[in-house]
């Protein structure tokens, strides 16, 4: 199985940049796609797709969210962080079955 | 608009069974696979498996083989998850999610509580 490793928490001041990382135990990229995706989950809600294929912004997601990376190392950036961004962020790979999620990074306000 | 609407919360005793539903609307149901994801209280997301909404063939993750059954009511654009012989560790929220090589739409989740 592909293991995705995320830091448990990140504290950032409002208006600053947040950088959330996800490292895969093996490559999740093909010759054409980087099969890593990012979700935001607020307490009591379902996850919401933010970024697909590593760097593509999902529909209706603000441009302050962006994603980058390839191979085994991926990053979700929020710039600038707003109060509404307080949530847990998960990465997820679809390179192979079983599909796997990272353990989540909880974004907190400093 | 695209929606996945799941059934309501369930309170069950150990050993009982539960069936939860996920009704899709706003798109052609059979064009996209439906996946299921478990989230235990205070924990992360765990992929359970998926069902081919065109053929009805289910695929289960290793930890969800045996007591878990994915099924369809295709005429009603509905996917179902049945869990038999419930255990305390099945207490969780269960999400359905439409798969487009990523999970682009999610149901609101069903909280299943198993308690004697």
PDB file of N, CA and C in Angstrom, chain A residues 5-70:
ATOM      1  N   UNK A   5       2.337  10.485   4.248  1.00  0.00           N
ATOM      2  CA  UNK A   5       2.729  11.033   5.534  1.00  0.00           C
ATOM      3  C   UNK A   5       2.507  12.544   5.561  1.00  0.00           C
ATOM      4  N   UNK A   6       1.744  12.988   6.540  1.00  0.00           N
ATOM      5  CA  UNK A   6       1.499  14.417   6.749  1.00  0.00           C
ATOM      6  C   UNK A   6       1.870  14.781   8.180  1.00  0.00           C
ATOM      7  N   UNK A   7       2.266  16.026   8.387  1.00  0.00           N
ATOM      8  CA  UNK A   7       2.464  16.520   9.747  1.00  0.00           C
ATOM      9  C   UNK A   7       1.106  16.680  10.406  1.00  0.00           C
ATOM     10  N   UNK A   8       1.015  16.426  11.716  1.00  0.00           N
ATOM     11  CA  UNK A   8      -0.303  16.439  12.373  1.00  0.00           C
ATOM     12  C   UNK A   8      -0.958  17.821  12.435  1.00  0.00           C
ATOM     13  N   UNK A   9      -0.145  18.860  12.619  1.00  0.00           N
ATOM     14  CA  UNK A   9      -0.738  20.183  12.817  1.00  0.00           C
ATOM     15  C   UNK A   9       0.199  21.264  12.328  1.00  0.00           C
ATOM     16  N   UNK A  10      -0.418  22.402  12.033  1.00  0.00           N
ATOM     17  CA  UNK A  10       0.343  23.566  11.579  1.00  0.00           C
ATOM     18  C   UNK A  10      -0.358  24.814  12.111  1.00  0.00           C
ATOM     19  N   UNK A  11       0.423  25.689  12.745  1.00  0.00           N
ATOM     20  CA  UNK A  11      -0.135  26.943  13.266  1.00  0.00           C
ATOM     21  C   UNK A  11       0.390  28.109  12.426  1.00  0.00           C
ATOM     22  N   UNK A  12      -0.541  28.929  11.960  1.00  0.00           N
ATOM     23  CA  UNK A  12      -0.193  30.031  11.075  1.00  0.00           C
ATOM     24  C   UNK A  12      -0.988  31.271  11.481  1.00  0.00           C
ATOM     25  N   UNK A  13      -0.408  32.431  11.323  1.00  0.00           N
ATOM     26  CA  UNK A  13      -1.129  33.678  11.592  1.00  0.00           C
ATOM     27  C   UNK A  13      -2.042  34.018  10.419  1.00  0.00           C
ATOM     28  N   UNK A  14      -3.167  34.660  10.729  1.00  0.00           N
ATOM     29  CA  UNK A  14      -4.068  35.103   9.668  1.00  0.00           C
ATOM     30  C   UNK A  14      -3.337  36.044   8.721  1.00  0.00           C
ATOM     31  N   UNK A  15      -3.576  35.848   7.431  1.00  0.00           N
ATOM     32  CA  UNK A  15      -2.932  36.672   6.422  1.00  0.00           C
ATOM     33  C   UNK A  15      -1.585  36.166   5.959  1.00  0.00           C
ATOM     34  N   UNK A  16      -1.074  35.142   6.644  1.00  0.00           N
ATOM     35  CA  UNK A  16       0.214  34.570   6.267  1.00  0.00           C
ATOM     36  C   UNK A  16       0.028  33.355   5.359  1.00  0.00           C
ATOM     37  N   UNK A  17       1.151  32.790   4.939  1.00  0.00           N
ATOM     38  CA  UNK A  17       1.122  31.612   4.074  1.00  0.00           C
ATOM     39  C   UNK A  17       1.184  30.347   4.901  1.00  0.00           C
ATOM     40  N   UNK A  18       0.363  29.355   4.525  1.00  0.00           N
ATOM     41  CA  UNK A  18       0.419  28.030   5.137  1.00  0.00           C
ATOM     42  C   UNK A  18       0.884  27.038   4.077  1.00  0.00           C
ATOM     43  N   UNK A  19       1.834  26.225   4.437  1.00  0.00           N
ATOM     44  CA  UNK A  19       2.353  25.204   3.528  1.00  0.00           C
ATOM     45  C   UNK A  19       2.203  23.842   4.191  1.00  0.00           C
ATOM     46  N   UNK A  20       1.390  23.000   3.589  1.00  0.00           N
ATOM     47  CA  UNK A  20       1.099  21.665   4.127  1.00  0.00           C
ATOM     48  C   UNK A  20       1.712  20.642   3.190  1.00  0.00           C
ATOM     49  N   UNK A  21       2.488  19.746   3.746  1.00  0.00           N
ATOM     50  CA  UNK A  21       3.195  18.779   2.917  1.00  0.00           C
ATOM     51  C   UNK A  21       2.610  17.383   3.045  1.00  0.00           C
ATOM     52  N   UNK A  22       2.853  16.595   2.019  1.00  0.00           N
ATOM     53  CA  UNK A  22       2.420  15.198   1.962  1.00  0.00           C
ATOM     54  C   UNK A  22       3.497  14.430   1.225  1.00  0.00           C
ATOM     55  N   UNK A  23       4.026  13.420   1.890  1.00  0.00           N
ATOM     56  CA  UNK A  23       5.070  12.593   1.265  1.00  0.00           C
ATOM     57  C   UNK A  23       4.541  11.186   1.083  1.00  0.00           C
ATOM     58  N   UNK A  24       4.693  10.656  -0.114  1.00  0.00           N
ATOM     59  CA  UNK A  24       4.236   9.306  -0.439  1.00  0.00           C
ATOM     60  C   UNK A  24       5.390   8.315  -0.330  1.00  0.00           C
ATOM     61  N   UNK A  25       5.057   7.093   0.064  1.00  0.00           N
ATOM     62  CA  UNK A  25       6.080   6.047   0.240  1.00  0.00           C
ATOM     63  C   UNK A  25       6.616   5.542  -1.101  1.00  0.00           C
ATOM     64  N   UNK A  26       5.917   5.834  -2.186  1.00  0.00           N
ATOM     65  CA  UNK A  26       6.394   5.543  -3.533  1.00  0.00           C
ATOM     66  C   UNK A  26       5.731   6.533  -4.476  1.00  0.00           C
ATOM     67  N   UNK A  27       6.249   6.607  -5.671  1.00  0.00           N
ATOM     68  CA  UNK A  27       5.748   7.618  -6.600  1.00  0.00           C
ATOM     69  C   UNK A  27       4.264   7.434  -6.903  1.00  0.00           C
ATOM     70  N   UNK A  28       3.544   8.534  -6.959  1.00  0.00           N
ATOM     71  CA  UNK A  28       2.136   8.504  -7.349  1.00  0.00           C
ATOM     72  C   UNK A  28       1.934   9.216  -8.691  1.00  0.00           C
ATOM     73  N   UNK A  29       3.013   9.388  -9.411  1.00  0.00           N
ATOM     74  CA  UNK A  29       2.944  10.060 -10.712  1.00  0.00           C
ATOM     75  C   UNK A  29       3.057   9.050 -11.841  1.00  0.00           C
ATOM     76  N   UNK A  30       2.349   9.335 -12.924  1.00  0.00           N
ATOM     77  CA  UNK A  30       2.524   8.597 -14.162  1.00  0.00           C
ATOM     78  C   UNK A  30       3.231   9.518 -15.147  1.00  0.00           C
ATOM     79  N   UNK A  31       3.384   9.068 -16.380  1.00  0.00           N
ATOM     80  CA  UNK A  31       4.013   9.924 -17.380  1.00  0.00           C
ATOM     81  C   UNK A  31       3.144  11.138 -17.692  1.00  0.00           C
ATOM     82  N   UNK A  32       1.844  11.036 -17.378  1.00  0.00           N
ATOM     83  CA  UNK A  32       0.926  12.119 -17.737  1.00  0.00           C
ATOM     84  C   UNK A  32       0.324  12.843 -16.544  1.00  0.00           C
ATOM     85  N   UNK A  33       0.195  12.168 -15.424  1.00  0.00           N
ATOM     86  CA  UNK A  33      -0.532  12.754 -14.300  1.00  0.00           C
ATOM     87  C   UNK A  33       0.220  12.571 -12.988  1.00  0.00           C
ATOM     88  N   UNK A  34       0.001  13.530 -12.110  1.00  0.00           N
ATOM     89  CA  UNK A  34       0.413  13.414 -10.719  1.00  0.00           C
ATOM     90  C   UNK A  34      -0.847  13.129  -9.912  1.00  0.00           C
ATOM     91  N   UNK A  35      -1.008  11.872  -9.486  1.00  0.00           N
ATOM     92  CA  UNK A  35      -2.296  11.422  -8.962  1.00  0.00           C
ATOM     93  C   UNK A  35      -2.418  11.645  -7.455  1.00  0.00           C
ATOM     94  N   UNK A  36      -2.213  12.880  -7.073  1.00  0.00           N
ATOM     95  CA  UNK A  36      -2.348  13.293  -5.677  1.00  0.00           C
ATOM     96  C   UNK A  36      -3.406  14.397  -5.605  1.00  0.00           C
ATOM     97  N   UNK A  37      -4.261  14.279  -4.597  1.00  0.00           N
ATOM     98  CA  UNK A  37      -5.377  15.204  -4.479  1.00  0.00           C
ATOM     99  C   UNK A  37      -5.474  15.691  -3.039  1.00  0.00           C
ATOM    100  N   UNK A  38      -6.094  16.847  -2.859  1.00  0.00           N
ATOM    101  CA  UNK A  38      -6.201  17.453  -1.530  1.00  0.00           C
ATOM    102  C   UNK A  38      -7.657  17.770  -1.191  1.00  0.00           C
ATOM    103  N   UNK A  39      -7.986  17.534   0.086  1.00  0.00           N
ATOM    104  CA  UNK A  39      -9.334  17.778   0.573  1.00  0.00           C
ATOM    105  C   UNK A  39      -9.269  18.613   1.850  1.00  0.00           C
ATOM    106  N   UNK A  40     -10.306  19.394   2.052  1.00  0.00           N
ATOM    107  CA  UNK A  40     -10.495  20.150   3.281  1.00  0.00           C
ATOM    108  C   UNK A  40     -11.693  19.569   4.021  1.00  0.00           C
ATOM    109  N   UNK A  41     -11.527  19.352   5.320  1.00  0.00           N
ATOM    110  CA  UNK A  41     -12.664  18.889   6.111  1.00  0.00           C
ATOM    111  C   UNK A  41     -12.807  19.747   7.359  1.00  0.00           C
ATOM    112  N   UNK A  42     -13.972  20.349   7.507  1.00  0.00           N
ATOM    113  CA  UNK A  42     -14.299  21.096   8.718  1.00  0.00           C
ATOM    114  C   UNK A  42     -15.090  20.198   9.655  1.00  0.00           C
ATOM    115  N   UNK A  43     -15.029  20.461  10.969  1.00  0.00           N
ATOM    116  CA  UNK A  43     -15.722  19.590  11.932  1.00  0.00           C
ATOM    117  C   UNK A  43     -17.198  19.416  11.592  1.00  0.00           C
ATOM    118  N   UNK A  44     -17.644  18.154  11.618  1.00  0.00           N
ATOM    119  CA  UNK A  44     -19.038  17.849  11.368  1.00  0.00           C
ATOM    120  C   UNK A  44     -19.459  17.909   9.917  1.00  0.00           C
ATOM    121  N   UNK A  45     -18.495  18.103   9.014  1.00  0.00           N
ATOM    122  CA  UNK A  45     -18.820  18.189   7.592  1.00  0.00           C
ATOM    123  C   UNK A  45     -18.113  17.094   6.804  1.00  0.00           C
ATOM    124  N   UNK A  46     -18.581  16.904   5.590  1.00  0.00           N
ATOM    125  CA  UNK A  46     -17.891  16.001   4.689  1.00  0.00           C
ATOM    126  C   UNK A  46     -16.658  16.676   4.121  1.00  0.00           C
ATOM    127  N   UNK A  47     -15.685  15.879   3.680  1.00  0.00           N
ATOM    128  CA  UNK A  47     -14.524  16.469   3.010  1.00  0.00           C
ATOM    129  C   UNK A  47     -14.953  17.190   1.731  1.00  0.00           C
ATOM    130  N   UNK A  48     -14.157  18.175   1.361  1.00  0.00           N
ATOM    131  CA  UNK A  48     -14.396  18.936   0.128  1.00  0.00           C
ATOM    132  C   UNK A  48     -13.139  18.889  -0.720  1.00  0.00           C
ATOM    133  N   UNK A  49     -13.293  18.596  -1.996  1.00  0.00           N
ATOM    134  CA  UNK A  49     -12.143  18.578  -2.911  1.00  0.00           C
ATOM    135  C   UNK A  49     -11.619  19.998  -3.126  1.00  0.00           C
ATOM    136  N   UNK A  50     -10.308  20.169  -2.913  1.00  0.00           N
ATOM    137  CA  UNK A  50      -9.654  21.454  -3.148  1.00  0.00           C
ATOM    138  C   UNK A  50      -8.815  21.442  -4.429  1.00  0.00           C
ATOM    139  N   UNK A  51      -7.947  20.441  -4.518  1.00  0.00           N
ATOM    140  CA  UNK A  51      -6.956  20.342  -5.591  1.00  0.00           C
ATOM    141  C   UNK A  51      -6.963  18.923  -6.119  1.00  0.00           C
ATOM    142  N   UNK A  52      -6.983  18.755  -7.430  1.00  0.00           N
ATOM    143  CA  UNK A  52      -6.854  17.428  -8.008  1.00  0.00           C
ATOM    144  C   UNK A  52      -5.649  17.382  -8.944  1.00  0.00           C
ATOM    145  N   UNK A  53      -5.128  16.185  -9.105  1.00  0.00           N
ATOM    146  CA  UNK A  53      -3.936  15.979  -9.935  1.00  0.00           C
ATOM    147  C   UNK A  53      -2.813  16.949  -9.547  1.00  0.00           C
ATOM    148  N   UNK A  54      -2.652  17.089  -8.279  1.00  0.00           N
ATOM    149  CA  UNK A  54      -1.546  17.818  -7.641  1.00  0.00           C
ATOM    150  C   UNK A  54      -1.644  19.337  -7.719  1.00  0.00           C
ATOM    151  N   UNK A  55      -2.160  19.867  -8.833  1.00  0.00           N
ATOM    152  CA  UNK A  55      -2.058  21.307  -9.002  1.00  0.00           C
ATOM    153  C   UNK A  55      -3.287  21.970  -9.621  1.00  0.00           C
ATOM    154  N   UNK A  56      -4.326  21.201  -9.862  1.00  0.00           N
ATOM    155  CA  UNK A  56      -5.524  21.768 -10.495  1.00  0.00           C
ATOM    156  C   UNK A  56      -6.549  22.165  -9.445  1.00  0.00           C
ATOM    157  N   UNK A  57      -6.986  23.417  -9.505  1.00  0.00           N
ATOM    158  CA  UNK A  57      -7.946  23.937  -8.543  1.00  0.00           C
ATOM    159  C   UNK A  57      -9.337  23.402  -8.867  1.00  0.00           C
ATOM    160  N   UNK A  58      -9.985  22.828  -7.877  1.00  0.00           N
ATOM    161  CA  UNK A  58     -11.346  22.320  -8.086  1.00  0.00           C
ATOM    162  C   UNK A  58     -12.320  23.488  -8.248  1.00  0.00           C
ATOM    163  N   UNK A  59     -13.474  23.153  -8.791  1.00  0.00           N
ATOM    164  CA  UNK A  59     -14.491  24.159  -9.066  1.00  0.00           C
ATOM    165  C   UNK A  59     -14.895  24.898  -7.784  1.00  0.00           C
ATOM    166  N   UNK A  60     -15.014  26.203  -7.898  1.00  0.00           N
ATOM    167  CA  UNK A  60     -15.488  27.085  -6.817  1.00  0.00           C
ATOM    168  C   UNK A  60     -14.499  27.242  -5.663  1.00  0.00           C
ATOM    169  N   UNK A  61     -13.290  26.740  -5.796  1.00  0.00           N
ATOM    170  CA  UNK A  61     -12.289  26.881  -4.733  1.00  0.00           C
ATOM    171  C   UNK A  61     -11.511  28.181  -4.955  1.00  0.00           C
ATOM    172  N   UNK A  62     -11.348  28.995  -3.916  1.00  0.00           N
ATOM    173  CA  UNK A  62     -10.638  30.271  -4.076  1.00  0.00           C
ATOM    174  C   UNK A  62      -9.198  30.094  -4.515  1.00  0.00           C
ATOM    175  N   UNK A  63      -8.715  31.085  -5.249  1.00  0.00           N
ATOM    176  CA  UNK A  63      -7.369  31.013  -5.824  1.00  0.00           C
ATOM    177  C   UNK A  63      -6.269  31.128  -4.775  1.00  0.00           C
ATOM    178  N   UNK A  64      -6.603  31.403  -3.514  1.00  0.00           N
ATOM    179  CA  UNK A  64      -5.564  31.415  -2.489  1.00  0.00           C
ATOM    180  C   UNK A  64      -5.081  29.993  -2.166  1.00  0.00           C
ATOM    181  N   UNK A  65      -5.802  28.984  -2.655  1.00  0.00           N
ATOM    182  CA  UNK A  65      -5.355  27.599  -2.517  1.00  0.00           C
ATOM    183  C   UNK A  65      -4.588  27.207  -3.783  1.00  0.00           C
ATOM    184  N   UNK A  66      -3.460  26.547  -3.590  1.00  0.00           N
ATOM    185  CA  UNK A  66      -2.706  26.041  -4.728  1.00  0.00           C
ATOM    186  C   UNK A  66      -1.977  24.774  -4.327  1.00  0.00           C
ATOM    187  N   UNK A  67      -1.643  23.969  -5.326  1.00  0.00           N
ATOM    188  CA  UNK A  67      -0.935  22.722  -5.054  1.00  0.00           C
ATOM    189  C   UNK A  67       0.231  22.545  -6.008  1.00  0.00           C
ATOM    190  N   UNK A  68       1.222  21.816  -5.545  1.00  0.00           N
ATOM    191  CA  UNK A  68       2.391  21.544  -6.380  1.00  0.00           C
ATOM    192  C   UNK A  68       2.994  20.211  -5.983  1.00  0.00           C
ATOM    193  N   UNK A  69       3.926  19.760  -6.816  1.00  0.00           N
ATOM    194  CA  UNK A  69       4.660  18.544  -6.494  1.00  0.00           C
ATOM    195  C   UNK A  69       4.545  17.487  -7.565  1.00  0.00           C
ATOM    196  N   UNK A  70       5.386  16.497  -7.438  1.00  0.00           N
ATOM    197  CA  UNK A  70       5.367  15.342  -8.328  1.00  0.00           C
ATOM    198  C   UNK A  70       6.136  14.216  -7.665  1.00  0.00           C
TER     199      UNK A  70
END
